[in-house]
Each structure stands twice: as C-alpha cells, then as structure tokens.
mmCIF file of C-alpha atoms in Angstrom:
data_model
loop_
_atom_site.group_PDB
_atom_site.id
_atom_site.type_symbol
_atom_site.label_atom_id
_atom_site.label_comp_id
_atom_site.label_asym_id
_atom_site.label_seq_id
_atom_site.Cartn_x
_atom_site.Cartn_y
_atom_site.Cartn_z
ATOM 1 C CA UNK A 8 -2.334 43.286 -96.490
ATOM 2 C CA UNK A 9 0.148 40.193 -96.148
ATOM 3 C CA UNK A 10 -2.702 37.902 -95.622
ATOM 4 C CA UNK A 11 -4.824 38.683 -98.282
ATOM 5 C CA UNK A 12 -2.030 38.856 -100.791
ATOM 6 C CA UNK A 13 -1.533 35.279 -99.488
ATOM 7 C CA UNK A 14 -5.034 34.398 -99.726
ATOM 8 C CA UNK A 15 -5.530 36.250 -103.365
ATOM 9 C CA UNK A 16 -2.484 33.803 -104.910
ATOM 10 C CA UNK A 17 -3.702 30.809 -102.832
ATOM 11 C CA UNK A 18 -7.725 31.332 -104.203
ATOM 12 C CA UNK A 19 -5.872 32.647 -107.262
ATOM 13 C CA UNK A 20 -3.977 29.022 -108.443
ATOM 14 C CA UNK A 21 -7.277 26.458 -107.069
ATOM 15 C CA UNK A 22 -9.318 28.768 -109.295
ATOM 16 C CA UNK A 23 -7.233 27.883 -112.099
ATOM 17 C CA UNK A 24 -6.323 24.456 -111.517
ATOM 18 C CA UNK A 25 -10.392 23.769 -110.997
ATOM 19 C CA UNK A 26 -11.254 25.708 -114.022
ATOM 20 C CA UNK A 27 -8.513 23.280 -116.187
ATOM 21 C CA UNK A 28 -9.944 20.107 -114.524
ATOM 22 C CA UNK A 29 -13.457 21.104 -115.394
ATOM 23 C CA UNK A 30 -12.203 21.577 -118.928
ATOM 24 C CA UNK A 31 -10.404 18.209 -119.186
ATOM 25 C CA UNK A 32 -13.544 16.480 -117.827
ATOM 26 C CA UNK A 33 -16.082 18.292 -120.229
ATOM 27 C CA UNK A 34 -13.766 17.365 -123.775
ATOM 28 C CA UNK A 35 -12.106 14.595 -122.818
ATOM 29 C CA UNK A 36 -14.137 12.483 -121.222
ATOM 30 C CA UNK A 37 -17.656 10.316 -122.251
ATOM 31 C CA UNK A 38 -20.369 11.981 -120.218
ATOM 32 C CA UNK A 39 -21.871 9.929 -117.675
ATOM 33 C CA UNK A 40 -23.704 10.189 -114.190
ATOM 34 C CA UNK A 41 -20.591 9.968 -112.260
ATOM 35 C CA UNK A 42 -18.215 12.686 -115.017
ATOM 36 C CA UNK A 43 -21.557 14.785 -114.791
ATOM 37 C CA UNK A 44 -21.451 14.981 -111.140
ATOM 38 C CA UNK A 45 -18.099 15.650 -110.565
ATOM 39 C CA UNK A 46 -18.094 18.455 -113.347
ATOM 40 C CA UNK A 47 -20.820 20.105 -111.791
ATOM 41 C CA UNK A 48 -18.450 19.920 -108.198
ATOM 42 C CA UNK A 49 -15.870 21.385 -109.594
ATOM 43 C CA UNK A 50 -17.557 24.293 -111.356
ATOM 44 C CA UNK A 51 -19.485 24.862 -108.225
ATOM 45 C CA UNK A 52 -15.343 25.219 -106.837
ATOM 46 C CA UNK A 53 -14.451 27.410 -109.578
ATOM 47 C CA UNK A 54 -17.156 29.489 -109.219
ATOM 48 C CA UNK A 55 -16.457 30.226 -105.637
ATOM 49 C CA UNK A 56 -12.618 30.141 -106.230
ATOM 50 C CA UNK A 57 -13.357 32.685 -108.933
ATOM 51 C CA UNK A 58 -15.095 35.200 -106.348
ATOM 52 C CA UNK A 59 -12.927 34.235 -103.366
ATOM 53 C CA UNK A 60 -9.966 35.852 -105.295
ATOM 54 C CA UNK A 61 -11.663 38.523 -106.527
ATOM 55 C CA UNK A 62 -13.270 40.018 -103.414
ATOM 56 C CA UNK A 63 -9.524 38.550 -101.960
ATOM 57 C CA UNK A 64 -7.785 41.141 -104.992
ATOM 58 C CA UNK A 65 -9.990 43.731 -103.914
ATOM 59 C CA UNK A 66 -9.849 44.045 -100.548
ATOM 60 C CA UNK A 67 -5.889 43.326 -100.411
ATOM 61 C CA UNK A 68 -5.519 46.960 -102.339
ATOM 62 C CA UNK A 69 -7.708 48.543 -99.596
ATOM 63 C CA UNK A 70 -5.853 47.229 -97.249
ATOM 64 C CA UNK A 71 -2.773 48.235 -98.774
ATOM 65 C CA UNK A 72 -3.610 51.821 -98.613
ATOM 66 C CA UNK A 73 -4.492 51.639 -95.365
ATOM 67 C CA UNK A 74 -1.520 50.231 -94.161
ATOM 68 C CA UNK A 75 0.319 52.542 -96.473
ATOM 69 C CA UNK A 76 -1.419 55.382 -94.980
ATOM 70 C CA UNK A 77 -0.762 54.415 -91.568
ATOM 71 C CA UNK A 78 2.428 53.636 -91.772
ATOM 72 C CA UNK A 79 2.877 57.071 -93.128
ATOM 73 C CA UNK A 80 1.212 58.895 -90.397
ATOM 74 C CA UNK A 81 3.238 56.641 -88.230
ATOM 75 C CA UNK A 82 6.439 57.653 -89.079
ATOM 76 C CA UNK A 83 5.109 61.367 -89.558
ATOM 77 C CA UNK A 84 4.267 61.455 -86.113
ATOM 78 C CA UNK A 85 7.882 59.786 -85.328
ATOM 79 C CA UNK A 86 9.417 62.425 -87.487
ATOM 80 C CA UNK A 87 7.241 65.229 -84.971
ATOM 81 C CA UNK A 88 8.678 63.984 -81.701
ATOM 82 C CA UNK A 89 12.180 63.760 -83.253
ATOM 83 C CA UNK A 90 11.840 67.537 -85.016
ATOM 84 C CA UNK A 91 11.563 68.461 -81.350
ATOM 85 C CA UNK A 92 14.989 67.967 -80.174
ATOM 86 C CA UNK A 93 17.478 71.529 -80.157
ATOM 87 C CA UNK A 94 20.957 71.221 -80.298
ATOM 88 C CA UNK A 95 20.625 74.358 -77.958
ATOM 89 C CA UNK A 96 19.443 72.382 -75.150
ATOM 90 C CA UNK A 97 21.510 71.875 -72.122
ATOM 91 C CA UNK A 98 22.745 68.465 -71.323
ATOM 92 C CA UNK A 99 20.211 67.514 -68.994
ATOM 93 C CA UNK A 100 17.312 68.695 -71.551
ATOM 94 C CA UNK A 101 18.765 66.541 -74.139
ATOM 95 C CA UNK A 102 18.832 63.278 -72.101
ATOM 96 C CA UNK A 103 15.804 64.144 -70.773
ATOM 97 C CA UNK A 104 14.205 63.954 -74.635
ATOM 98 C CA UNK A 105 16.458 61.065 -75.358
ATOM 99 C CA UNK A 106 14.660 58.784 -72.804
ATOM 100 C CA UNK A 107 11.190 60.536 -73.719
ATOM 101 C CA UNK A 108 11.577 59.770 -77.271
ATOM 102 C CA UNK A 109 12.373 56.038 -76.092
ATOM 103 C CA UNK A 110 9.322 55.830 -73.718
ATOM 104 C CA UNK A 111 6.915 56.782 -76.659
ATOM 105 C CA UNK A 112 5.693 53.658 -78.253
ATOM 106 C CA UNK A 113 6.524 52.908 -81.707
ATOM 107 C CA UNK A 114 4.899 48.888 -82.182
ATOM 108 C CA UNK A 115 1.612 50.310 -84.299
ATOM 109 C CA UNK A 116 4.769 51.466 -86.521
ATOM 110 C CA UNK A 117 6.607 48.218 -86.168
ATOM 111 C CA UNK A 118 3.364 46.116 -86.888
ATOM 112 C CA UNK A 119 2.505 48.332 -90.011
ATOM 113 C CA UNK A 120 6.107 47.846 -92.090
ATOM 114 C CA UNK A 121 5.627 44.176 -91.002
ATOM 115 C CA UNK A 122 2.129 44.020 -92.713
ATOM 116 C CA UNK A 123 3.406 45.219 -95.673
ATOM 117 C CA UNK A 124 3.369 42.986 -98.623
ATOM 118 C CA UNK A 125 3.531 43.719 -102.410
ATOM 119 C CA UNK A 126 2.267 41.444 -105.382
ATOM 120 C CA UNK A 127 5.812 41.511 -107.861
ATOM 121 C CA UNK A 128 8.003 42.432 -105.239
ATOM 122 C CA UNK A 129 10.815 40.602 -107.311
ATOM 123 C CA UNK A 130 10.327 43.352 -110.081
ATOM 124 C CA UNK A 131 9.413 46.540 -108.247
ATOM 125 C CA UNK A 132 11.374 46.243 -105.120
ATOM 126 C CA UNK A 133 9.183 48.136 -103.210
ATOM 127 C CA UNK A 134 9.133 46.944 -99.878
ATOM 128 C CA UNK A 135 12.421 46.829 -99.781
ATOM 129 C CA UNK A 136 12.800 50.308 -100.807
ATOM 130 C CA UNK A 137 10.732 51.395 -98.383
ATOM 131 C CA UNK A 138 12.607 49.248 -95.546
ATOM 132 C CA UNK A 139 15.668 50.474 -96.467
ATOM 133 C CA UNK A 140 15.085 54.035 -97.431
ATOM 134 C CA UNK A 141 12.356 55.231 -94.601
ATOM 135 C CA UNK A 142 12.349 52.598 -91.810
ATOM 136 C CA UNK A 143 15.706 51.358 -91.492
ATOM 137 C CA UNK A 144 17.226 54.547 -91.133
ATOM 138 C CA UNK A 145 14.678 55.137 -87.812
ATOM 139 C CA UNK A 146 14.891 51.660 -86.732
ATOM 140 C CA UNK A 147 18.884 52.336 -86.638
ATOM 141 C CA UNK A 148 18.679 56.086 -84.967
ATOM 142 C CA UNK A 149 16.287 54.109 -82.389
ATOM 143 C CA UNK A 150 18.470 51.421 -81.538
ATOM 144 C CA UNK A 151 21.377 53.783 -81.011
ATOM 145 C CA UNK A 152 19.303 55.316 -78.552
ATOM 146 C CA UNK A 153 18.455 52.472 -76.567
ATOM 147 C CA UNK A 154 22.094 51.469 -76.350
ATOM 148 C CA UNK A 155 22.433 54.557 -74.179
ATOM 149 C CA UNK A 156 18.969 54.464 -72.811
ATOM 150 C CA UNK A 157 20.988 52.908 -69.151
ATOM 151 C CA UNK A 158 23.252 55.286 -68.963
ATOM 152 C CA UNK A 159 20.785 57.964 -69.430
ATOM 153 C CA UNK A 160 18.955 57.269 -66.581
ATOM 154 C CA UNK A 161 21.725 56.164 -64.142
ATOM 155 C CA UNK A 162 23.008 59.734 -65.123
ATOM 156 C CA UNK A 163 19.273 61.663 -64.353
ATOM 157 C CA UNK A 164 18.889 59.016 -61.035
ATOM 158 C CA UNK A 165 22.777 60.444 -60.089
ATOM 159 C CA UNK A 166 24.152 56.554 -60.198
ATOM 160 C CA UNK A 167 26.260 57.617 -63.227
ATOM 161 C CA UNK A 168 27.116 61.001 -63.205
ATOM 162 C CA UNK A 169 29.626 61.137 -65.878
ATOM 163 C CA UNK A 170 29.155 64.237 -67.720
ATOM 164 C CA UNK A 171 31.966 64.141 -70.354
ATOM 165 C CA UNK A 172 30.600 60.253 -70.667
ATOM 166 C CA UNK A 173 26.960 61.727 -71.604
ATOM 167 C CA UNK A 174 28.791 64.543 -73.931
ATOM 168 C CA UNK A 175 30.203 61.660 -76.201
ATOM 169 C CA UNK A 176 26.583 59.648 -76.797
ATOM 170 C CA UNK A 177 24.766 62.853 -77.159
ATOM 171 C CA UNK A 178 27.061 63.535 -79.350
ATOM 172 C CA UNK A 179 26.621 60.206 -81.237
ATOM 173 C CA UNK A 180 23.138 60.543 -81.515
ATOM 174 C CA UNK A 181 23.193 64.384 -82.806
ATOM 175 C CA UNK A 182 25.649 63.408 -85.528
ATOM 176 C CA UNK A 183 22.750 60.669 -86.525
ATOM 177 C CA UNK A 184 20.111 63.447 -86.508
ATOM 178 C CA UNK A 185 21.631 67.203 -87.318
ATOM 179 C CA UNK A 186 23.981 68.169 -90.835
ATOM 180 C CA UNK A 187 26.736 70.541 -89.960
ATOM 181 C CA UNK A 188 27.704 72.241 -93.259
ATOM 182 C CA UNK A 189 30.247 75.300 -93.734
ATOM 183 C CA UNK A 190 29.823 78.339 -95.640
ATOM 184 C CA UNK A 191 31.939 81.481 -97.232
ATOM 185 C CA UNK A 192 30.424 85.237 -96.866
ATOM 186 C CA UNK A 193 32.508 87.987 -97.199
ATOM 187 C CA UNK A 194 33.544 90.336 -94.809
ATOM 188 C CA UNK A 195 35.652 93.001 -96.392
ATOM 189 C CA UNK A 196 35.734 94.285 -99.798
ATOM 190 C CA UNK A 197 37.790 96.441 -101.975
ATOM 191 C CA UNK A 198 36.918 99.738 -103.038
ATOM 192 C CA UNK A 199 35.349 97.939 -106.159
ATOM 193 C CA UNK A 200 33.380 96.096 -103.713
ATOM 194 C CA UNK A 201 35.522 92.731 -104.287
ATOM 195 C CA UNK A 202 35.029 90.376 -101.219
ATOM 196 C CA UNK A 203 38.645 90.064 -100.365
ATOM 197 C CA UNK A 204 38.172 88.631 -97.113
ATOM 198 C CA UNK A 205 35.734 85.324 -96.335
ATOM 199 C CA UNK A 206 34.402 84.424 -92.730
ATOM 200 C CA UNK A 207 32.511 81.365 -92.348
ATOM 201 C CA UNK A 208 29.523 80.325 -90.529
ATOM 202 C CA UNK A 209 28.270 76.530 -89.832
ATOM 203 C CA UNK A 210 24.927 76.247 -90.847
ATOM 204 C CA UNK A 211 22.785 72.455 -89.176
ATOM 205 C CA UNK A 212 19.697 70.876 -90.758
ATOM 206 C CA UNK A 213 17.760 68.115 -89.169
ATOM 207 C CA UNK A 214 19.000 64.959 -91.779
ATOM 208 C CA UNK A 215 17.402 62.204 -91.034
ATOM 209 C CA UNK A 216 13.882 64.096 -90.637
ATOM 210 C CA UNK A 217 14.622 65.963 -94.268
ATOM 211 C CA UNK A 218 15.562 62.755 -95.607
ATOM 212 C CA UNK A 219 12.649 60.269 -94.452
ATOM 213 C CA UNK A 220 10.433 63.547 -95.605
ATOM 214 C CA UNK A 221 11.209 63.854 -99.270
ATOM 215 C CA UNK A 222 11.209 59.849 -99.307
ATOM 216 C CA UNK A 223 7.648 59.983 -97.916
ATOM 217 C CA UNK A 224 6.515 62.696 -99.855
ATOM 218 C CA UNK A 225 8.339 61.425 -103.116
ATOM 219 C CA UNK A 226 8.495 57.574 -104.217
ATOM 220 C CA UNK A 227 6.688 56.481 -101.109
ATOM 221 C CA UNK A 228 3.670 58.837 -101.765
ATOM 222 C CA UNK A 229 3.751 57.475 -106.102
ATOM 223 C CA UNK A 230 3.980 53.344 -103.965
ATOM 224 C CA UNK A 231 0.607 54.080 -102.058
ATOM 225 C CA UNK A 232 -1.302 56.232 -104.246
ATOM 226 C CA UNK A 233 0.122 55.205 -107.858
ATOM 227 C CA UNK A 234 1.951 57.716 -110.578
ATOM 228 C CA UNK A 235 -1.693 59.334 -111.844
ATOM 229 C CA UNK A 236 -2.542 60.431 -108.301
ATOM 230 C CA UNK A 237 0.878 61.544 -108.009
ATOM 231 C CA UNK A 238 1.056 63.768 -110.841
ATOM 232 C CA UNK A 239 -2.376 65.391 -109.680
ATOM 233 C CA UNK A 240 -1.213 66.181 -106.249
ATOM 234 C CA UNK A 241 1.852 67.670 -107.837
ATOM 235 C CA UNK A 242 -0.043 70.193 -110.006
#
C-alpha cells in the first residue's frame, strides 16, 4: 500500500512534467530531425508514465483493502485472545494468560498498521485516526504487559513468589481491560410500592475490547470500504 502510493505520485509528477515538455517542444519550437526525435522520446515516456500510474492508482486501492482487511482481522483475532481473560480467575490463571497472551505473535499486526498509507492524509487524518483510536490503545495494553512479563514468570518458575506483588500488576492490567460501573436497585418499598431503600451492585464490561469494536465496526469499517458500502451494510 505505502509503496505504491509512493510509486503512483512518483509515475504521477514524470507523467506530467513529460506531457508539458512534449507540449513546449511541439508549439514552441521549429520542427526539425533532432526536435522530432526527441518529441517522439518523450511521448513514448508519457505514454508509459501515463499507464505506470494508472495500473500504480489501481493496484494501490487493492492493496489498501487488503491491508485494511487484514489489519482488521488482525486485531479481531487480538480482540479474541484478550475477550478470553475472567476477572474470576485465580491468580495463577491470570498470569498464566498474561504470559500466553504475550507469547502469541502480533508482527503480521505490527507490519499491517506500518503498511498503511493514505493519499490526503493531511485532510482526512485517517491513519492517524486509526493509530490512535484502534492500535495505540493495544500497542499500550501490550507494552504494559511486557513490563511485567519478568515478574510473571519468576513468580510461575517460584524465583519471585510475591503474591501481593502479582495482586498490584494484575491489577494494573485489569483496570486497562475491565469497566467497573455502580448501580441503584431498590430493595424495599412502601406500601405504594415507592423504592425507599437502594442497594447497589458493580456491574464490569470488557473496555478496551468494546471500544476497539465499535471503532472497527464504525469509522474504520466507512475508511476501508467507503460511506456507500457503509450505508448498505447498515440497512
């Protein structure tokens, strides 16, 4: 994707800067031998600028889709493995899918962001939407884990068995991954069945898999596919 946007602008000015030399030459010039031959050079340029940058144009957008696409399924598959964690586990089962999760390899997904490359970038921003808004935020939640990757496995090896130690970066990490959120619901009511007494409950959802969802499946989806598409799929 990078390299044929690079090669579509590249292909894109010689075209251009052929085509206005071949019209200088032609009109303002006395035709000779020696104009004649070099007009004919540089329309035999400009002819194969000319398709260079189209077949260039076209194959940058299927590129861009697939890149797109499989950056997508990339972080979908990210998003899986993360989805599997349970606050419910016990210690050991957490740092257990800690150092899992960092084992798994993540570089197709590393390569695939890097690829990315947008014609207008300056105007419609969106490479670094998506940077900031979808990778970023697991690029960040990664490197938090490998921070405590060490400790991890000095812990599971018995080298570092520090348990309160472990309690504090699980705890790190969780806050990165779950929403705690309180809620009201009554528990006694008056005989006009007026709540006149509130318990509450904590209810968790998994943030930054919710999040990076409705980003993929919202201005991410309209970036790869385009608004028409977009509009279909929402019908």
């Amino acid at each position: 994707m990078r390299a044929y946007k690079k090669i579509t602008i590249l292909t894109g000015f010689t075209t251009i800067i052929v085509l206005v030399c071949s019209v200088i030459l032609h009109y303002w010039f006395i035709e000779n031998s020696e104009i004649n031959f070099w007009l004919n050079v540089f329309l035999a340029v400009f002819g194969s600028a000319l398709l260079t940058t189209l077949t260039s144009w076209v194959t940058y957008f299927y590129e861009k889709r697939q890149t797109m696409e499989g950056f997508a399924y990339s972080t979908r598959r990210i998003l899986r493995s993360i989805n599997h964690y349970q606050r419910s586990f016990s210690l050991e089962d957490k740092i257990k899918f800690f150092l899992a999760y960092s084992d798994e390899s993540k570089d197709d997904w590393d390569m695939q962001m890097g690829n990315m490359d947008f014609f207008f970038e300056k105007i419609h921003h969106n490479r670094k939407y998506i940077y900031e808004n979808i990778y970023m935020p697991i690029l960040t939640f990664n490197q938090a884990v490998g921070k405590h990757i060490w400790h991890f496995r000095w812990y599971m090896d018995g080298t570092g068995k520090n348990e309160a130690v472990m309690e504090g970066f699980i705890k790190e990490l969780e806050d990165m991954l779950i929403e705690e959120e309180e809620k009201n619901f009554p528990v006694e009511f008056s005989e006009d069945g007026i709540p006149i007494r509130y318990g509450q409950f904590i209810t968790t959802k998994p943030k930054l898999v919710k999040n990076i969802q409705e980003e993929l499946n919202g201005k991410y989806f309209e970036c790869m596919y385009g608004k028409k598409i977009k509009k279909k799929a929402v019908r």
